[in-house]
XYZ file of C-alpha atoms in Angstrom:
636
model
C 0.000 0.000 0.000
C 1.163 3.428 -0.896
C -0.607 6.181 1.899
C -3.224 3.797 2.419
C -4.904 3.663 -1.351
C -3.153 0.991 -4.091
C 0.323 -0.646 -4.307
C 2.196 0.259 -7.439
C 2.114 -3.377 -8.773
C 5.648 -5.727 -10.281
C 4.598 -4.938 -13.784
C 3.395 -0.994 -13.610
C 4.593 0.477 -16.711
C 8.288 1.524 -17.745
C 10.389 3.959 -15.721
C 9.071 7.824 -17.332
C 11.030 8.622 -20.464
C 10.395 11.589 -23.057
C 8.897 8.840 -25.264
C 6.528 8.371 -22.460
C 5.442 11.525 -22.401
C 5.158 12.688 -25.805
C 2.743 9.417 -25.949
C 0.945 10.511 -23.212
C 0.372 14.274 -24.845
C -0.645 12.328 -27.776
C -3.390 9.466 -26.231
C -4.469 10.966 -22.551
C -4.740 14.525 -23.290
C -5.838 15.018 -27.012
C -9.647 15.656 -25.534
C -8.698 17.869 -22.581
C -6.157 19.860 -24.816
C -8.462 20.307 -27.889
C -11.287 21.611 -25.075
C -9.495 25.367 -25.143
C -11.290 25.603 -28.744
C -14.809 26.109 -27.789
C -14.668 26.317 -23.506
C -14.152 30.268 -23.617
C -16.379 30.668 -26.364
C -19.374 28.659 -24.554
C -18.518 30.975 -21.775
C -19.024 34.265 -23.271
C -22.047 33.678 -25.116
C -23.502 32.551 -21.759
C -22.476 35.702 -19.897
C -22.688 38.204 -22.966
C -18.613 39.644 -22.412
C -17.219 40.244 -25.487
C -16.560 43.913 -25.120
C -13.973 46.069 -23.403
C -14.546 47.260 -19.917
C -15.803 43.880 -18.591
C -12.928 43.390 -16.848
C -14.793 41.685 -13.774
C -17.069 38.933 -16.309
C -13.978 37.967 -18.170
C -11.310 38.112 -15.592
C -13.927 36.063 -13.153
C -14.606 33.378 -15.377
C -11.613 32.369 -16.676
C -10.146 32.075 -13.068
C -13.017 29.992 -12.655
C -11.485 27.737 -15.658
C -7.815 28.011 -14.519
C -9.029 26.836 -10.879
C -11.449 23.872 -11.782
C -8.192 22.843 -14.045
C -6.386 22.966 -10.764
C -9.034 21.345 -8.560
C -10.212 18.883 -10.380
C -7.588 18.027 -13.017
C -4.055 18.402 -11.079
C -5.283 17.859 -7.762
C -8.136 14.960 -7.651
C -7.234 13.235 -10.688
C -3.553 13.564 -10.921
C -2.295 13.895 -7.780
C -5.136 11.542 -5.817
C -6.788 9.000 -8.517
C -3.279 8.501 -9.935
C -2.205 6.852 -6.923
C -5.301 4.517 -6.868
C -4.298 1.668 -9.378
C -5.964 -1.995 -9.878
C -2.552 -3.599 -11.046
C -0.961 -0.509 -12.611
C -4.735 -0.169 -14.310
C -6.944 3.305 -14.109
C -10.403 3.906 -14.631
C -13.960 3.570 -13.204
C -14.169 0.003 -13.894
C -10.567 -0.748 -12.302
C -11.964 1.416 -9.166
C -15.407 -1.236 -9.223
C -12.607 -3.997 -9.523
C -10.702 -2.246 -6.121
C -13.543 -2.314 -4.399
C -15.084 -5.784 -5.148
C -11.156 -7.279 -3.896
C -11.983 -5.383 -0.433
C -12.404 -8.702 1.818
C -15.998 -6.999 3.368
C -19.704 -7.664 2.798
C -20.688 -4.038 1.845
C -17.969 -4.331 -0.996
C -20.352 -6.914 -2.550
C -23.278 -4.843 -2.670
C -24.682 -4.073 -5.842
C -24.733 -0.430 -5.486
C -21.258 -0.617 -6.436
C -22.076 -2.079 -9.625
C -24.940 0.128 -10.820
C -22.963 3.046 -10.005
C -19.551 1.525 -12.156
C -22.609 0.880 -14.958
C -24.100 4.180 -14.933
C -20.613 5.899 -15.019
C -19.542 3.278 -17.813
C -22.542 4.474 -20.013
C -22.162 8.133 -19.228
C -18.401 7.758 -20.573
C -19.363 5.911 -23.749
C -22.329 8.903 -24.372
C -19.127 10.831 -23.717
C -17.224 9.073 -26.229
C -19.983 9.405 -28.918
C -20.498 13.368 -28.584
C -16.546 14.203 -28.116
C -15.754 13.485 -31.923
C -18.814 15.866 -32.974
C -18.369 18.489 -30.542
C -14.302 18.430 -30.829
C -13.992 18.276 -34.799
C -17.114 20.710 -35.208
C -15.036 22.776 -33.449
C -11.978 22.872 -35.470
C -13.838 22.833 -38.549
C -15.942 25.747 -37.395
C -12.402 27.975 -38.014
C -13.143 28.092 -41.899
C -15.842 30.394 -41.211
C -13.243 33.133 -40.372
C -11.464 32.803 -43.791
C -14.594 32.904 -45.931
C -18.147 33.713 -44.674
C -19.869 31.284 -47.523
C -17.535 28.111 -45.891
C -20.423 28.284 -43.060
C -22.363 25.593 -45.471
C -19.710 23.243 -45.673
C -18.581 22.840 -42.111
C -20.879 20.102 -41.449
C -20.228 18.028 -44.392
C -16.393 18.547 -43.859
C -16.837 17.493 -40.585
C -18.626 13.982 -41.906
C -15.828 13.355 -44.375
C -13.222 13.738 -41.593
C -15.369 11.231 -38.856
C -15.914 8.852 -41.924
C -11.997 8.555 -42.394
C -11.445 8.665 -38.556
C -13.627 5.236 -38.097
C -12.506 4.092 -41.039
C -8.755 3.396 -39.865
C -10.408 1.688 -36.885
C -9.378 -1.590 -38.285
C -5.786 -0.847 -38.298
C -5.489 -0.161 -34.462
C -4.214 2.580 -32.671
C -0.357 1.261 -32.893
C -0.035 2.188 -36.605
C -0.543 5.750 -35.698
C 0.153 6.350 -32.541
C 3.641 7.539 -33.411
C 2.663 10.481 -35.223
C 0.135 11.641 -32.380
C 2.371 13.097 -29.907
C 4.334 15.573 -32.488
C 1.028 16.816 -33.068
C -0.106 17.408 -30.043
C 2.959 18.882 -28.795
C 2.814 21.118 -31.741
C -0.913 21.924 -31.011
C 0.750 22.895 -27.179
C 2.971 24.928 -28.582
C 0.799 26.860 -30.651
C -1.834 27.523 -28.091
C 0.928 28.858 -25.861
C 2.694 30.882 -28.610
C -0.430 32.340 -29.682
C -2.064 32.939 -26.168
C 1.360 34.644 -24.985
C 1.048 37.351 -27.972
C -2.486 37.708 -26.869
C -1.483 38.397 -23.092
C 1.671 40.746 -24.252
C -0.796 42.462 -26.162
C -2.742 43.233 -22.364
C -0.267 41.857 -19.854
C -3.004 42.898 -17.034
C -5.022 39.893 -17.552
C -2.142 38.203 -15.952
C -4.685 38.960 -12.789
C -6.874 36.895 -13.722
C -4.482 33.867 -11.960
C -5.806 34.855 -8.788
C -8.938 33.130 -7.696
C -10.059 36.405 -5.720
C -11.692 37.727 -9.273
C -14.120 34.173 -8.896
C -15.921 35.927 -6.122
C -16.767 39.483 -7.506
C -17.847 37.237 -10.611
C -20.488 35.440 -8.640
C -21.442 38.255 -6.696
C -22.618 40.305 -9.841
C -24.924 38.337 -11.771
C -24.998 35.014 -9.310
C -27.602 32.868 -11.459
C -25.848 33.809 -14.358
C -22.389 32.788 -12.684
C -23.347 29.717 -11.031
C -25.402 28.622 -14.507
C -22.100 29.284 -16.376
C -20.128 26.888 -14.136
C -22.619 24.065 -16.584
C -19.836 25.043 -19.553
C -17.125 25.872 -17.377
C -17.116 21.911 -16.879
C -16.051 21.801 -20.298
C -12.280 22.817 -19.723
C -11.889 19.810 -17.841
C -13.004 17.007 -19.832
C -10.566 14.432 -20.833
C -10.007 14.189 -17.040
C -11.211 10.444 -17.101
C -9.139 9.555 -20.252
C -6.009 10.855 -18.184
C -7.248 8.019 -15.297
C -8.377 5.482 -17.601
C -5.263 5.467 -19.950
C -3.112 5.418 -16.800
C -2.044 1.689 -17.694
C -0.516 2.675 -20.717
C 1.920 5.268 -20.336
C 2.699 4.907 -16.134
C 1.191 7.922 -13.558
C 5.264 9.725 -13.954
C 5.165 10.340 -17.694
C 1.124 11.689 -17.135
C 1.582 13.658 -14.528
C 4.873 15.259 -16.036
C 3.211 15.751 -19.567
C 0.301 17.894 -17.652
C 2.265 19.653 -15.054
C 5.008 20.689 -17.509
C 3.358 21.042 -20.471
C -0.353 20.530 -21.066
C -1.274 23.002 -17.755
C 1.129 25.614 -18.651
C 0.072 25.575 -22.566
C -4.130 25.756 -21.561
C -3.598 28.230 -18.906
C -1.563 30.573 -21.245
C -4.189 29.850 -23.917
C -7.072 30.681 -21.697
C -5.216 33.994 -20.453
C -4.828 34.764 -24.078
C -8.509 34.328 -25.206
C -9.580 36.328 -21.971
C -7.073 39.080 -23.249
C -8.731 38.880 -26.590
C -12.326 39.121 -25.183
C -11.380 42.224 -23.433
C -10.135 43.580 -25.939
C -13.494 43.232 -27.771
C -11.829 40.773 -30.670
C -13.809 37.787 -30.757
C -15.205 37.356 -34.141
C -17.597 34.376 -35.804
C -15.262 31.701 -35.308
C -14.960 31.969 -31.367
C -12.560 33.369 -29.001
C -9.794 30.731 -29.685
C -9.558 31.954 -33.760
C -9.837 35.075 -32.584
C -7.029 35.457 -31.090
C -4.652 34.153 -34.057
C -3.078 36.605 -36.429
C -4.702 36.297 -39.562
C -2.155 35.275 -41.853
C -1.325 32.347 -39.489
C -5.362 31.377 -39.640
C -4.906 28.630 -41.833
C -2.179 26.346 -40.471
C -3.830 26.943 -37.075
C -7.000 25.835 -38.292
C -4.935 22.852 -39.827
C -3.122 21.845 -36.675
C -6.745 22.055 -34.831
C -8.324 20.044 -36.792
C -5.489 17.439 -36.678
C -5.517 17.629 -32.788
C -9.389 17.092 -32.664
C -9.494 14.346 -34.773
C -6.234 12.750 -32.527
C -8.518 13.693 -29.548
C -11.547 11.771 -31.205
C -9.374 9.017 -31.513
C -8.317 8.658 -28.261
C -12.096 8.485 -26.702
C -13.239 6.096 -28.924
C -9.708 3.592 -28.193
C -11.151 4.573 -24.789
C -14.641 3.675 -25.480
C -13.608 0.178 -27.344
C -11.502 -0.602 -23.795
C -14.693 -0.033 -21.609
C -16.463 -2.105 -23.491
C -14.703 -4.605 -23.572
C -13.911 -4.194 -20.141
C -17.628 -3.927 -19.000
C -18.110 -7.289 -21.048
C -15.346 -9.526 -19.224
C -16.674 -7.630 -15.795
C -20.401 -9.263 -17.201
C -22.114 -5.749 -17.207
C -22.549 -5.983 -21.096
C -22.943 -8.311 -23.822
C -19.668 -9.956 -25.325
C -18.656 -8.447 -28.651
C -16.281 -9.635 -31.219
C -12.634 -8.010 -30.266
C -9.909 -7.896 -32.905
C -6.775 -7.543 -30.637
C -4.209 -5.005 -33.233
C -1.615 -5.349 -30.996
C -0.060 -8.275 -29.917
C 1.979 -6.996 -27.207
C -0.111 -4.848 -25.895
C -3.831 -6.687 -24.316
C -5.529 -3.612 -24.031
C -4.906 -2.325 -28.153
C -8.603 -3.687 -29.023
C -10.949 -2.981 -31.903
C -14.028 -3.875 -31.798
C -16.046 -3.778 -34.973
C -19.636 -3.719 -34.349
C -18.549 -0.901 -31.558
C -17.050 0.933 -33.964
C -20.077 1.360 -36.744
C -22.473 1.982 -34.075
C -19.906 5.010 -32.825
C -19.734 6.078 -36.266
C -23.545 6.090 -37.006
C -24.265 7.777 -33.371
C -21.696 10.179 -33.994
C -22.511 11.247 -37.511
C -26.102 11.515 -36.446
C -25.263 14.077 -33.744
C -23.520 16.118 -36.007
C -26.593 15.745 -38.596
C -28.571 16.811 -35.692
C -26.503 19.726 -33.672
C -25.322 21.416 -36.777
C -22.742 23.410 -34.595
C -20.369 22.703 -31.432
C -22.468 25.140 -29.628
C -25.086 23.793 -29.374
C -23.447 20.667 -28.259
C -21.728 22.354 -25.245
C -24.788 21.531 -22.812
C -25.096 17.683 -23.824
C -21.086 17.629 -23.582
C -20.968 19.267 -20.028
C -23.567 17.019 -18.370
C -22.016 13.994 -19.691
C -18.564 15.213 -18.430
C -20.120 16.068 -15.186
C -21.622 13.076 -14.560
C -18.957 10.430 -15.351
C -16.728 12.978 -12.974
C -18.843 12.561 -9.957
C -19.673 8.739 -10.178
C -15.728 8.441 -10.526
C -14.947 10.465 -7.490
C -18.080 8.866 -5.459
C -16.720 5.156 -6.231
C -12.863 6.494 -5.139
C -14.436 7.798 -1.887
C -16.523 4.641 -1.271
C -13.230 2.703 -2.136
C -11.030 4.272 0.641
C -14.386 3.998 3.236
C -14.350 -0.039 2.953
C -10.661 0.124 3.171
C -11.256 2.002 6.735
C -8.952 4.848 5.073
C -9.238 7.805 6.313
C -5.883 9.871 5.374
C -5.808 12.831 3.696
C -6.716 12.113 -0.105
C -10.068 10.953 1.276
C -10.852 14.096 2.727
C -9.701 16.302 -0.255
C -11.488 13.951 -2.557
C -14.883 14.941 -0.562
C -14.034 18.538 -0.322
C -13.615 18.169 -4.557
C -16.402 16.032 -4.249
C -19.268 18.463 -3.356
C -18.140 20.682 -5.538
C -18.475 18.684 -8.455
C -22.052 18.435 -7.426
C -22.163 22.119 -7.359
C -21.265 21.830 -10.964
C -23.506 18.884 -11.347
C -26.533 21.480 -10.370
C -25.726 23.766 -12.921
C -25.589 21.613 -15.824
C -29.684 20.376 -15.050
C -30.865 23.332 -16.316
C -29.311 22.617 -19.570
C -31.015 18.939 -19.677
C -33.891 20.922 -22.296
C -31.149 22.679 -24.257
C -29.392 19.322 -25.415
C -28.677 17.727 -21.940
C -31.220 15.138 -22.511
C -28.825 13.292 -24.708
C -26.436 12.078 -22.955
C -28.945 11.215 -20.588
C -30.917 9.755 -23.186
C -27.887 7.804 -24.384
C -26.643 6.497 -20.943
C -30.160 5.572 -19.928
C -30.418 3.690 -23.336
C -27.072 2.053 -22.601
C -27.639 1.395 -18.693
C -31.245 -0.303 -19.543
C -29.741 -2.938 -21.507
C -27.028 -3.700 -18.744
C -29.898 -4.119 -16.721
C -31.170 -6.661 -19.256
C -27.882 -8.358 -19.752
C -27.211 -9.076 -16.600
C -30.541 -9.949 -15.839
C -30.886 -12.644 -18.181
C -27.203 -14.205 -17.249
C -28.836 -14.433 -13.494
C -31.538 -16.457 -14.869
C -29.796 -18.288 -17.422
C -27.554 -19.106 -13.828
C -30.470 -20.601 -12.469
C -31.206 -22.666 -15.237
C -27.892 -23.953 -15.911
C -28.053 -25.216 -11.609
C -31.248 -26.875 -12.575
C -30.106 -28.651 -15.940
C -26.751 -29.306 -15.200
C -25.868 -31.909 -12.707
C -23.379 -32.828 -10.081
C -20.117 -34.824 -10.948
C -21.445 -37.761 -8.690
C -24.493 -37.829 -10.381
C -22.966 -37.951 -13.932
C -20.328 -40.560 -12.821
C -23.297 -42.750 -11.553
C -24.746 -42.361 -15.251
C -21.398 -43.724 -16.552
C -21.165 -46.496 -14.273
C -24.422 -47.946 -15.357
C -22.454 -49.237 -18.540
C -24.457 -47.850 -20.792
C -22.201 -44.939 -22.193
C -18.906 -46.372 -24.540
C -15.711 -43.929 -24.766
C -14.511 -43.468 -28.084
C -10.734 -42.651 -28.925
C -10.008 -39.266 -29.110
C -10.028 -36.088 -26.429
C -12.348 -33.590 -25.697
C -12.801 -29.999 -23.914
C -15.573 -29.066 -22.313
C -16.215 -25.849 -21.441
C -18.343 -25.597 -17.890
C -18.353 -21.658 -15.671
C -18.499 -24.027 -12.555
C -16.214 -26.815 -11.454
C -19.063 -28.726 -9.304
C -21.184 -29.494 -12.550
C -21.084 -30.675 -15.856
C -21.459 -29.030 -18.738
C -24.677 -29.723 -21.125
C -22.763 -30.612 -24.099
C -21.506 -33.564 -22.404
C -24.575 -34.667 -20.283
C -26.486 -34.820 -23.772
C -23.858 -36.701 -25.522
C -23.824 -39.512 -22.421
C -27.356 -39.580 -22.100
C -28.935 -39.520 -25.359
C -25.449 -40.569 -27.548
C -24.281 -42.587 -24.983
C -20.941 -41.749 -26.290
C -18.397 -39.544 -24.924
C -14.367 -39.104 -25.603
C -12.144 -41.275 -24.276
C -10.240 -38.395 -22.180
C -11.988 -35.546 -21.162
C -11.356 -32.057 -19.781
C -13.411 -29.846 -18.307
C -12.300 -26.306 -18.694
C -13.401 -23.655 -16.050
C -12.107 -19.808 -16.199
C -12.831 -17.810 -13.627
C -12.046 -13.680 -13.971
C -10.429 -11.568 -11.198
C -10.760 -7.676 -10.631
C -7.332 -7.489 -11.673
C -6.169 -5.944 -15.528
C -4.004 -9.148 -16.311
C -3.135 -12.078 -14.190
C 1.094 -13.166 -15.016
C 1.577 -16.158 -17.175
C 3.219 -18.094 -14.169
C -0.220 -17.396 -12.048
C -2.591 -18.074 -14.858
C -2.962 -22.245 -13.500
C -1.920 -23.195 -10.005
C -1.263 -27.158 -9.811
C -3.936 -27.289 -7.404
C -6.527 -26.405 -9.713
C -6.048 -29.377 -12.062
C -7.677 -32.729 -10.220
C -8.805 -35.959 -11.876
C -12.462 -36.845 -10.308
C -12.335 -40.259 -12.061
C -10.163 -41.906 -14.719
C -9.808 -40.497 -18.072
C -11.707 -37.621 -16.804
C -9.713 -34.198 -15.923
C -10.577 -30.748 -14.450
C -8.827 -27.650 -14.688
C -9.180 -24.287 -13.522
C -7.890 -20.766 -15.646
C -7.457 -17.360 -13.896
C -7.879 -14.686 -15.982
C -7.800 -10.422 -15.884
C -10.511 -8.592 -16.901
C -8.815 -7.266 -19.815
C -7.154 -10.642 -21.123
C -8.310 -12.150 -23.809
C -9.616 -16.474 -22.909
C -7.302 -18.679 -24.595
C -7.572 -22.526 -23.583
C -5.397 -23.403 -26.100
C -2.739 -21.779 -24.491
C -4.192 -22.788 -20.977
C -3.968 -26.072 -22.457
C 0.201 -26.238 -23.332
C 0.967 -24.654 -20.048
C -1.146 -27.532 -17.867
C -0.029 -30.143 -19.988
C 3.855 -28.989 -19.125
C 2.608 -28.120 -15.310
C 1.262 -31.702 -14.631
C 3.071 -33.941 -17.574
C 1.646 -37.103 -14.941
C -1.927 -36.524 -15.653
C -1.885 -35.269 -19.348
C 0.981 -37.625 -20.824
C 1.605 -37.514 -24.729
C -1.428 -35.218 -25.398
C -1.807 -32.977 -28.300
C -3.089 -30.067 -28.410
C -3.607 -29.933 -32.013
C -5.752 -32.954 -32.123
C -7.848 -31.941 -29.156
C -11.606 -31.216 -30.068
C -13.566 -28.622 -28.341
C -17.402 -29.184 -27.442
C -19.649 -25.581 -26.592
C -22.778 -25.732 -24.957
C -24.922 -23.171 -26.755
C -27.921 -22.106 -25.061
C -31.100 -21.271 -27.114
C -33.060 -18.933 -25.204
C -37.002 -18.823 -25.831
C -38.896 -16.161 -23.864
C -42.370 -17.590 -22.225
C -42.624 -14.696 -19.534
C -45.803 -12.513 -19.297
C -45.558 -8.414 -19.366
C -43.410 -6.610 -18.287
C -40.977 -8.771 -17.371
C -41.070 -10.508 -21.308
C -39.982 -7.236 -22.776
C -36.767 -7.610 -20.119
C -36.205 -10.656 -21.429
C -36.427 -10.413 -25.009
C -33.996 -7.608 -25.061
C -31.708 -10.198 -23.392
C -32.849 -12.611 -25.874
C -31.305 -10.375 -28.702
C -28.565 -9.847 -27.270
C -27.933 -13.491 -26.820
C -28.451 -13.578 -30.314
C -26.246 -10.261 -31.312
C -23.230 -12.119 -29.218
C -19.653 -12.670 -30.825
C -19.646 -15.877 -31.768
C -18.024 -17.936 -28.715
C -15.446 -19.795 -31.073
C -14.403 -16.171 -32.035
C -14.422 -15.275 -28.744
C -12.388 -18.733 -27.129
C -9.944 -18.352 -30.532
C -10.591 -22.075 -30.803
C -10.221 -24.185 -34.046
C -13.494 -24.096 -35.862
C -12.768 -27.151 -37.949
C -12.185 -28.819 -34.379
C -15.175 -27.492 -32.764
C -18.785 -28.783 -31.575
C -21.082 -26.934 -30.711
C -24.311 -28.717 -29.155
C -27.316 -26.172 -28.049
C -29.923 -26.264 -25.457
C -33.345 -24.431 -25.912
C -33.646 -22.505 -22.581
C -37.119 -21.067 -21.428
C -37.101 -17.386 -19.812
């Protein structure tokens, strides 16, 4: 334990390197860099400064940015959540996976689970409006060099999300390498540009000081404390900076944002509040505003590049939750192409991805404009924020920690939900969909999981005990034929339907079997050494084996290689066998739905599902040419 909240586990990533970083600046804080686009603009349209002599608006509300950045950013997230890891992993789901190894009875509850499912949704409504909102945004900048370019902003915008999900397939590896120039560049810039802007009125320097927040409130106070609903806007990305913790290592993310990604929005939010003063901010926002004109186009360039890296990154994000929220049994299993085969948690996930694609392009069909997706972007922000923050403060309560992050975390805590308030208003104004979209999403985790309860009770009913099936084989009336077989079985205490069927109704089964049971752990990844301990492989009764697989939630199942390193753990009990002539038996479950209203709706959205499933030889990278699969009809 490190002060009382996670142990930096054997295999936490490499010691922090420039390479490090300039990944980081590339994958954690595209979103939360590309935000200084439209934050400031959102801002002033709210509270009508755009003129010189409001000194008190401007000057108060960008402190107000510069702050949050502070409290919520560098403080709770990078200095506290940093230091809560599941296994060197970050995230709301490794925070439900902290909690759920915390040796108590209240860790179990399910509150736990619907909160980790709510927040899970919230992030993937995040992920779907963050590629709108952020390239909208940078495309929007075209309108400065020709008024007529208005038209073709949103079709632009299409062409560039079209491409974007398009190189999906190719996994974020292939281009990864080019993403942190560009960001740094896109760092750079802001800060060059925003520093010319504050020469140009070096008294907005003042606005560092939080002291201007309270004259800001005290002038218009609805107004103010309404505003704080877009102020929320400066700090989203904040949960990409947790969740991608795992791949770059808390040094080389807390370096890239003190040293470079802080300094670079601060200066850049200085510099649009200098421009606002001055009364410059034109049709393209604030943030154009404040670049010299002949420098307009490469700037609009190097934006759009960083929103589109920024779109990126949420939706690698939003292909890691879900797979993630799959393996933790909170959605349904889909088909993941793993691009990388170094790296477990490089995933692609096809049907994932065109259902992104068609969400996001639909928004943008919809919206028109990035402002007026600034309300449905701040609520979702807002929300995923607090349920992350609630879960780290329930975490270090069932731990019986009381040290200092906890309190900090609550102080940060309550005023999230200050920010929280303001955004409701906004729920008529485009709020509703994110809500709409994480209600959507958290109603069919309710389904999902659900159904798997049930199909649990079925599977106690129909499948029986050990004894029971070794009393069928005794009776003599079931023959072994040469040959071995896997059967797949989620408990070790009963046996699977594929092979009850074949012994009672074939009365035929392989000469050798093996049951195969994986179990997941809250952990990210489980070592290669750990993955089978000798005690988990016994032999119930001649020719007939049992063995046991521990697996992270963000490894991919592979008995075949389960399969070579039991075989070498307990030679004694496995012999001469092959793995290559091994045949794998499935039992596929068939679900028909025979329940009355409204529970039959329920279960006929699990029923799809079922049906909507990656296919489980896809999913178990098994042989297909060696594989049975022998299905059940199951009444719900």
């Amino acid at each position: 334990m490190s002060n009382g909240i996670a142990a930096t586990a054997a295999h936490l990533p490499r010691k922090s390197s420039i390479g490090l970083i300039l990944g980081a600046l590339g994958v954690v804080f595209g979103d939360i860099g590309t935000s200084a686009i439209y934050t400031v603009t959102a801002l002033a349209k709210e509270q009508h400064a755009s003129g010189p002599g409001d000194v008190t608006t401007v000057y108060g509300m960008v402190s107000t940015l510069i702050w949050s950045l502070i409290l919520i950013v560098t403080i709770l997230y990078v200095t506290i959540f940093l230091r809560a890891d599941n296994n060197g992993e970050g995230g709301l789901l490794a925070l439900l996976g902290l909690i759920r190894q915390v040796p108590r009875k209240a860790a179990r509850r399910g509150i736990w689970i619907a909160l980790a499912g709510v927040g899970a949704a919230m992030f993937l409504g995040d992920s779907i409006i963050t590629p709108a909102i952020s390239v909208l945004s940078a495309v929007e900048g075209l309108e400065l060099l020709h008024g007529g370019l208005g038209a073709s902003v949103v079709p632009i915008t299409i062409v560039i999300l079209v491409l974007l999900f398009l190189l999906q397939p190719l996994g974020i590896n292939r281009v990864a390498k080019a993403f942190g120039p560009v960001m740094l560049l896109w760092f750079g810039a802001i800060t060059v540009f925003g520093l010319l802007a504050v020469i140009g009125h070096p008294q907005v320097l003042w606005a560092l000081s939080p002291h201007w927040i309270i004259p800001f409130f005290a002038a218009h106070p609805l107004t103010a404390f309404l505003s704080l609903g877009s102020v929320v806007l400066a700090v989203t990305g904040a949960e990409a900076l947790y969740a991608d913790m795992g791949q770059f290592g808390r040094k080389a993310i807390r370096r890239a944002w003190l040293f470079v990604v802080l300094p670079a929005l601060t200066v850049a939010y200085l510099g649009q509040a200098a421009t606002l003063v001055q009364g410059k901010s034109g049709p393209g926002g604030v943030f154009f505003a404040m670049v010299p004109e002949p420098l307009l186009v490469p700037m609009i360039l190097i934006a759009t590049a960083a929103t589109v890296i920024a779109s990126q990154a949420v939706i690698s994000g939003a292909f890691t939750v879900i797979h993630q929220a799959s393996r933790l049994d909170l959605m349904v299993p889909m088909r993941v192409v793993h691009t990388s085969e170094e790296e477990q948690h490089q995933v692609y996930l096809p049907t994932a991805n065109w259902t992104l694609a068609a969400a996001v392009i639909l928004i943008v069909v919809l919206f028109q404009s990035s402002q007026n997706l600034t309300s449905a972007y701040g609520l979702a922000v807002t929300i995923t924020i607090t349920i992350t923050t609630s879960l780290f403060i329930g975490l270090m309560i069932l731990r019986r920690d009381y040290s200092w992050p906890l309190w900090v975390a609550g102080a940060i805590w309550l005023i999230i939900l200050v920010f929280l308030a303001a955004n409701v208003p906004k729920i008529e104004s485009g709020g509703w969909l994110p809500l709409l979209i994480g209600g959507v999403l958290c109603f069919l985790m309710f389904c999902w999981r659900s159904g798997r309860k049930q199909m649990r009770r079925w599977r106690r009913h129909e499948e029986v005990k050990p004894a029971e099936f070794l009393e069928l084989l005794d009776e003599g009336n079931v023959s072994r034929v040469a040959g071995t077989g896997v059967f797949f079985t989620p408990s070790r205490d009963r046996i699977p339907v594929a092979l009850h069927v074949m012994a009672k109704h074939q009365h035929a089964i392989p000469e050798r079997i093996i049951l195969f049971t994986w179990q997941n752990v809250h952990v990210p990844a489980v070592p290669a050494e750990e993955r089978i301990h000798p005690e988990d492989i016994r032999s119930p009764e001649p020719g007939i084996l049992s063995m046991t697989a521990t697996y992270g939630y963000r490894e991919r199942i592979k008995p075949l290689g389960a399969l070579r390193e039991v075989i070498k753990l307990r030679p004694d009990l496995f012999g001469d066998l092959n793995v290559s002539h091994v045949v794998f038996y499935l039992s596929l479950p068939i679900v028909e739905v025979v329940s009355r209203p409204p529970v039959k709706f329920v279960r006929e959205i699990y029923a799809l599902m079922v049906r909507m499933r990656t296919d489980p030889v896809n999913q178990l990278s098994l042989p297909r040419e060696r594989t049975i699969i022998i299905g059940r009809e199951v009444k719900l």
